[in-house]
PDB file of C-alpha atoms in Angstrom:
ATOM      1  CA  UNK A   1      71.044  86.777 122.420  1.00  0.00           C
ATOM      2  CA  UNK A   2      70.746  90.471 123.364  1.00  0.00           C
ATOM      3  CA  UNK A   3      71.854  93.479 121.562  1.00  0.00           C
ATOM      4  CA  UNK A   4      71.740  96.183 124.408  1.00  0.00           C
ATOM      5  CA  UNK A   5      73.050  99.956 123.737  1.00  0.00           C
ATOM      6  CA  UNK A   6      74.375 101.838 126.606  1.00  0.00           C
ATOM      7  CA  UNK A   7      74.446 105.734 126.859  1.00  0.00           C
ATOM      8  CA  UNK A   8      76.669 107.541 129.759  1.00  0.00           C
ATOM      9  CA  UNK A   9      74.643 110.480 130.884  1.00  0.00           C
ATOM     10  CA  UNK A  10      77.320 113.171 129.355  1.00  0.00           C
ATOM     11  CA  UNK A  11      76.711 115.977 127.265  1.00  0.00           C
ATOM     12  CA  UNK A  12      79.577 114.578 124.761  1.00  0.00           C
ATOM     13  CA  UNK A  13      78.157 111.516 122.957  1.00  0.00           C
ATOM     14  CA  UNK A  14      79.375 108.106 124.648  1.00  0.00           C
ATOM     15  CA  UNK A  15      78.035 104.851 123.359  1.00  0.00           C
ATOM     16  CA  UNK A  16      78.972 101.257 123.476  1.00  0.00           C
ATOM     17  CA  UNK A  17      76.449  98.768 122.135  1.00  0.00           C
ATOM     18  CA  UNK A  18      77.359  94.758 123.968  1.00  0.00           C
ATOM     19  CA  UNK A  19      75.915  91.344 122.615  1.00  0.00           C
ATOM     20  CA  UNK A  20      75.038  89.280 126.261  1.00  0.00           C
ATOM     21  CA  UNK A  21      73.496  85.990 126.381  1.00  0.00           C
ATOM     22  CA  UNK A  22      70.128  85.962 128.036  1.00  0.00           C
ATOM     23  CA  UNK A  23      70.773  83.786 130.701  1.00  0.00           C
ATOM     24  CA  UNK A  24      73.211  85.661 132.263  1.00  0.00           C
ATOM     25  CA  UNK A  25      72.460  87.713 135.647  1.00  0.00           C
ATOM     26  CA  UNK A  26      72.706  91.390 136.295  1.00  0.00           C
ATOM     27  CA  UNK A  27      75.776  91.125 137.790  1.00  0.00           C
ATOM     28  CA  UNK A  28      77.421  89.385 134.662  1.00  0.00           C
ATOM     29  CA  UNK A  29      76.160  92.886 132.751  1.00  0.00           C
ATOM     30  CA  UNK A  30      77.588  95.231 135.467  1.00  0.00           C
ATOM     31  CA  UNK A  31      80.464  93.803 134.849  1.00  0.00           C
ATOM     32  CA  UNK A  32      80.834  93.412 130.961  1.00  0.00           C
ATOM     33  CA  UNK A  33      78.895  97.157 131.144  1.00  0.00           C
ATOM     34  CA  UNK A  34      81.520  98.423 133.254  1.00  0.00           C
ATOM     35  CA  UNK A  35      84.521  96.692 131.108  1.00  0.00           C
ATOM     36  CA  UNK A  36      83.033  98.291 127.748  1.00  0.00           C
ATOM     37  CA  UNK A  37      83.796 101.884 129.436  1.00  0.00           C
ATOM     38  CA  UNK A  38      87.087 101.198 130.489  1.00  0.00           C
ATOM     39  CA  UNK A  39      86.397 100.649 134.342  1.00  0.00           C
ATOM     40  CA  UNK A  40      87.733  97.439 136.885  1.00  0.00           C
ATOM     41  CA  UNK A  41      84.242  97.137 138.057  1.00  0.00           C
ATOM     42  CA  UNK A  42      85.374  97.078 141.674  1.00  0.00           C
ATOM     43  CA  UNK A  43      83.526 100.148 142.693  1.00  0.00           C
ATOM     44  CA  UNK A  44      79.547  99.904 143.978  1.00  0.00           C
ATOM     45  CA  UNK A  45      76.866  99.829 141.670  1.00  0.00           C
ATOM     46  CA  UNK A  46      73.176  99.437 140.767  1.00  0.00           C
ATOM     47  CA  UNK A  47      70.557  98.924 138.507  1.00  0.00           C
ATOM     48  CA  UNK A  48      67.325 101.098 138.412  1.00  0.00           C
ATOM     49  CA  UNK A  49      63.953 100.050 136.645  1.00  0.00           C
ATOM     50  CA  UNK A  50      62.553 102.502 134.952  1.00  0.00           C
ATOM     51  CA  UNK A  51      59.569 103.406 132.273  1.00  0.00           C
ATOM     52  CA  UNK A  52      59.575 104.243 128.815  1.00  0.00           C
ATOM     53  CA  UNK A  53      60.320 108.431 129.653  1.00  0.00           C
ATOM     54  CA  UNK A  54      63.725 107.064 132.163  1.00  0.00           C
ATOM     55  CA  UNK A  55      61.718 108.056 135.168  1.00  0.00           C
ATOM     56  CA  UNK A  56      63.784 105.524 137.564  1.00  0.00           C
ATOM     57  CA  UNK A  57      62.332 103.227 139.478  1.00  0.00           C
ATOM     58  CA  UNK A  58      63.214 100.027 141.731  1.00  0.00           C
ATOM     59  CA  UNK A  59      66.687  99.473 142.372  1.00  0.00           C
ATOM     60  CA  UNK A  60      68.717  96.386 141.990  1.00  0.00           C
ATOM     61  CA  UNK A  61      71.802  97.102 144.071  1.00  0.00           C
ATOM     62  CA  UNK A  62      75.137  94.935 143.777  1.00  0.00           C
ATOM     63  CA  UNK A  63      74.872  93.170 146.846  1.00  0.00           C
ATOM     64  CA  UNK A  64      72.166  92.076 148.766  1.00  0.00           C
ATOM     65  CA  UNK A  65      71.505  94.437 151.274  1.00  0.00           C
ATOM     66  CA  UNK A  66      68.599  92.792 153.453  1.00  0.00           C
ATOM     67  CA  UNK A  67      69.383  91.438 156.735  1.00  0.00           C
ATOM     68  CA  UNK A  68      67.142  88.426 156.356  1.00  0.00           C
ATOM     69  CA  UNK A  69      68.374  88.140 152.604  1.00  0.00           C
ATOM     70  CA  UNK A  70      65.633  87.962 151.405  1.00  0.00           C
ATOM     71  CA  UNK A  71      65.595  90.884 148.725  1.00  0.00           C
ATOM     72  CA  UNK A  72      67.100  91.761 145.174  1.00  0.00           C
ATOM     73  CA  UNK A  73      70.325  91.648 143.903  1.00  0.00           C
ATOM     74  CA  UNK A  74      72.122  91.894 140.917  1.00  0.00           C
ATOM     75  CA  UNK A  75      72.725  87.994 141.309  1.00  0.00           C
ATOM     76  CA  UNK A  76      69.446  87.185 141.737  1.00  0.00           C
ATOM     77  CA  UNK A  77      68.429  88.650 138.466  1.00  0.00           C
ATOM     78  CA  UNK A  78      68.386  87.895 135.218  1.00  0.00           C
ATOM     79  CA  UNK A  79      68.792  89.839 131.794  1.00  0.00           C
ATOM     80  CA  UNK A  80      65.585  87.546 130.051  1.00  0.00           C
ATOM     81  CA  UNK A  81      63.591  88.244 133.319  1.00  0.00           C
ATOM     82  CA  UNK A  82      64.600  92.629 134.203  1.00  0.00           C
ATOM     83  CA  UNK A  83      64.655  93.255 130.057  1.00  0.00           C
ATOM     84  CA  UNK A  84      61.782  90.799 128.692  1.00  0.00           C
ATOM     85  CA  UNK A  85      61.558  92.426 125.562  1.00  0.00           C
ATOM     86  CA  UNK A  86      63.238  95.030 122.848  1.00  0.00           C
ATOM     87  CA  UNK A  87      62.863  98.359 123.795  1.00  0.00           C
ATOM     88  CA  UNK A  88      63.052  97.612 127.592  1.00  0.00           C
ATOM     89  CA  UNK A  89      65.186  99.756 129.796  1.00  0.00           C
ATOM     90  CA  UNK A  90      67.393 100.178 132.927  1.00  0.00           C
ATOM     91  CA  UNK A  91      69.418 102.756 134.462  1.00  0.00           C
ATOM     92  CA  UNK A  92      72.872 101.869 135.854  1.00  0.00           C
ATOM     93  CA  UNK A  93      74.666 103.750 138.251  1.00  0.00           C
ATOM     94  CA  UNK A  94      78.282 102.782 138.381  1.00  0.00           C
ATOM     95  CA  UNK A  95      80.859 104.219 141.773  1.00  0.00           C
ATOM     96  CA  UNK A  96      78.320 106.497 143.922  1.00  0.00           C
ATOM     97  CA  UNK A  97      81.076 108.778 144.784  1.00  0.00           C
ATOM     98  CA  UNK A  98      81.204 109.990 141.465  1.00  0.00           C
ATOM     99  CA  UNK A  99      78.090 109.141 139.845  1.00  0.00           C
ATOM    100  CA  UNK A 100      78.515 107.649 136.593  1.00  0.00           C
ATOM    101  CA  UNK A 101      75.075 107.105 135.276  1.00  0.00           C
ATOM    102  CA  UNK A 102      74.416 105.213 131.847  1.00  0.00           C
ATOM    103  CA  UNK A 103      70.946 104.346 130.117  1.00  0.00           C
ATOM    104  CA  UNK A 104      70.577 100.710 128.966  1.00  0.00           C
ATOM    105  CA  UNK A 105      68.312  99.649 126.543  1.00  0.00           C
ATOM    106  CA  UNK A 106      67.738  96.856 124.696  1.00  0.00           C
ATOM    107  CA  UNK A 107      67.994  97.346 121.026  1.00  0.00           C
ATOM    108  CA  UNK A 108      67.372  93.886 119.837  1.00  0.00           C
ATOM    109  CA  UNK A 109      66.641  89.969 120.991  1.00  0.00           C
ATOM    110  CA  UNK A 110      67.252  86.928 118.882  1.00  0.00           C
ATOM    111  CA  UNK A 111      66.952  83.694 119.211  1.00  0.00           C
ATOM    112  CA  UNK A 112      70.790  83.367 117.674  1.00  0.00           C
ATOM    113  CA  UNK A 113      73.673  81.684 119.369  1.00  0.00           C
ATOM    114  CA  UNK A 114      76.854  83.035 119.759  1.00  0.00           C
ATOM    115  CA  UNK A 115      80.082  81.406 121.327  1.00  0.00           C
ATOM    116  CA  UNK A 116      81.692  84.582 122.193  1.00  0.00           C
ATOM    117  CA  UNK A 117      79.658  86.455 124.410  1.00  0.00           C
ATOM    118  CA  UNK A 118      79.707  89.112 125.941  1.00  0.00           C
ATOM    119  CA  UNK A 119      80.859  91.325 123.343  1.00  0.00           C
ATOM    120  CA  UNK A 120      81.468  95.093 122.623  1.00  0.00           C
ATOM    121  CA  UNK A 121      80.173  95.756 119.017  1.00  0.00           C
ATOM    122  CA  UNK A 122      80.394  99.254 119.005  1.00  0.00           C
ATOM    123  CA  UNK A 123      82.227 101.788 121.011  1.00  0.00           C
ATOM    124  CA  UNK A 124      81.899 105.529 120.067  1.00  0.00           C
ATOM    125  CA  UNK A 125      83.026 108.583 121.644  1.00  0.00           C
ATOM    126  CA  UNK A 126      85.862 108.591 124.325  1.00  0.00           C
ATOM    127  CA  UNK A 127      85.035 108.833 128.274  1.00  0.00           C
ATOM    128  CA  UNK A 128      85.703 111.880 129.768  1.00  0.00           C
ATOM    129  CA  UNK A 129      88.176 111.831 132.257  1.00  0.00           C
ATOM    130  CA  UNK A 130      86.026 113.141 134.904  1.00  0.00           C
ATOM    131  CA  UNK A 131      82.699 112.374 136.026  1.00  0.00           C
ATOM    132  CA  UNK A 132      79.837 114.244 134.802  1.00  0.00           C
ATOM    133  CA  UNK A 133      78.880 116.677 137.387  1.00  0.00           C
ATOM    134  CA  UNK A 134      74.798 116.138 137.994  1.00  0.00           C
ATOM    135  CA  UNK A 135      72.738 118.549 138.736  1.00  0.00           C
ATOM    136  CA  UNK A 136      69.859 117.702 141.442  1.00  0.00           C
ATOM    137  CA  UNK A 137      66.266 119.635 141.176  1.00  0.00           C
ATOM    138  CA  UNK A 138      63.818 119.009 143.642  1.00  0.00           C
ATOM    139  CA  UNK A 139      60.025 120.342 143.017  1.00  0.00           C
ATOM    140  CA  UNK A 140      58.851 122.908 144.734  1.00  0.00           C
ATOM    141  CA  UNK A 141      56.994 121.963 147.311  1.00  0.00           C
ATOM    142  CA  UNK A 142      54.455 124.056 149.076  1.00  0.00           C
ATOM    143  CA  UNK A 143      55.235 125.172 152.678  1.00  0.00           C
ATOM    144  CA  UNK A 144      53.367 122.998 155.273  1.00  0.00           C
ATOM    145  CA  UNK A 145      53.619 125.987 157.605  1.00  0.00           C
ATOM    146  CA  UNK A 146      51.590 128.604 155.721  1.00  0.00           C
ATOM    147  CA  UNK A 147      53.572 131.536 154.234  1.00  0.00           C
ATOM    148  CA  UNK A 148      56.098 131.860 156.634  1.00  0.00           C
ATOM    149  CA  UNK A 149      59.496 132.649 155.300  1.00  0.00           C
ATOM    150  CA  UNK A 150      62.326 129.928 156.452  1.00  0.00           C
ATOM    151  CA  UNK A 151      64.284 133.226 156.940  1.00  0.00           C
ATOM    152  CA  UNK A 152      62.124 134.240 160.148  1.00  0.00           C
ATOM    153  CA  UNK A 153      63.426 130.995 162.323  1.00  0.00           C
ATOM    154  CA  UNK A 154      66.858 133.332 162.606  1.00  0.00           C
ATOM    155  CA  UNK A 155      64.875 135.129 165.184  1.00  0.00           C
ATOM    156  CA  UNK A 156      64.448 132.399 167.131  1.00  0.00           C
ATOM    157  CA  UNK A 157      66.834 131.055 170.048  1.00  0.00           C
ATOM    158  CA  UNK A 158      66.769 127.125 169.957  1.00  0.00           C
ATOM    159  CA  UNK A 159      69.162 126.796 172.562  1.00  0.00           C
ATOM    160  CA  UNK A 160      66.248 127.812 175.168  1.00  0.00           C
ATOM    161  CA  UNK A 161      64.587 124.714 174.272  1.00  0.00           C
TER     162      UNK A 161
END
């Protein structure tokens, strides 16, 4: 059995922690993760790999999206095989259009059965009724084109060419 605590990326403090049997597949925890926060679980989704600092990482997407079929999905994995151990983690990324994003990690694994699983064993704070808004930084990279200013291509007439 898994204990597995799930933080939505909000500035207020949102947490629900869910019991899951380890057999079950990723899809199985989208859905009991998306239940816990109140949603149908009909919108698109995914689950990211990531390291111990949440730098993400592969993703796991809902549905296979390979035209020979032959990649990852959410059915194809399993919570014993994605999480092998406490302290593992995943980021999941529930309805793209608005973003919700939630940190999963696994807080404990034990070899105890339970009949009743899944199960929300704690909920705390409330969801906000709108979607975080996120905030995208990209490094700064260095300009492949010397020091010329982006500014100086207004000079230029691109409908001669």
């Amino acid at each position: 059995m898994y204990k597995i605590r799930i933080i939505l990326d909000t500035k207020e403090d949102v947490i629900r922690t869910i019991l899951v049997d380890e057999s079950i597949n990723l899809e199985d925890l989208h859905t009991t993760i998306a239940a816990s926060f109140g949603f149908e679980g009909h919108e698109m989704a995914s689950f990211y790999r990531t390291d111990d600092e949440w730098n993400q990482g592969e993703e796991i997407p809902l549905f296979n999206m390979a035209e020979a079929g032959e990649e990852i999905s959410m059915q194809t994995c399993f919570v014993d095989e994605v999480l092998p151990q406490e302290n593992s983690k995943l980021i999941y990324v529930y309805d793209f259009l608005k973003m919700w994003t939630f940190y999963v990690d696994v807080v404990e694994i034990s070899s105890e059965k339970n009949e009743n699983l899944p199960q929300t064993i704690l909920s705390f704070g409330e969801m906000p009724e709108k979607e975080p808004k996120k905030e995208f930084v990209a490094e700064k990279l260095e300009d492949e084109f010397g020091d010329e200013d982006i500014d100086d291509f207004d000079d230029y007439d691109f409908n001669e060419y």
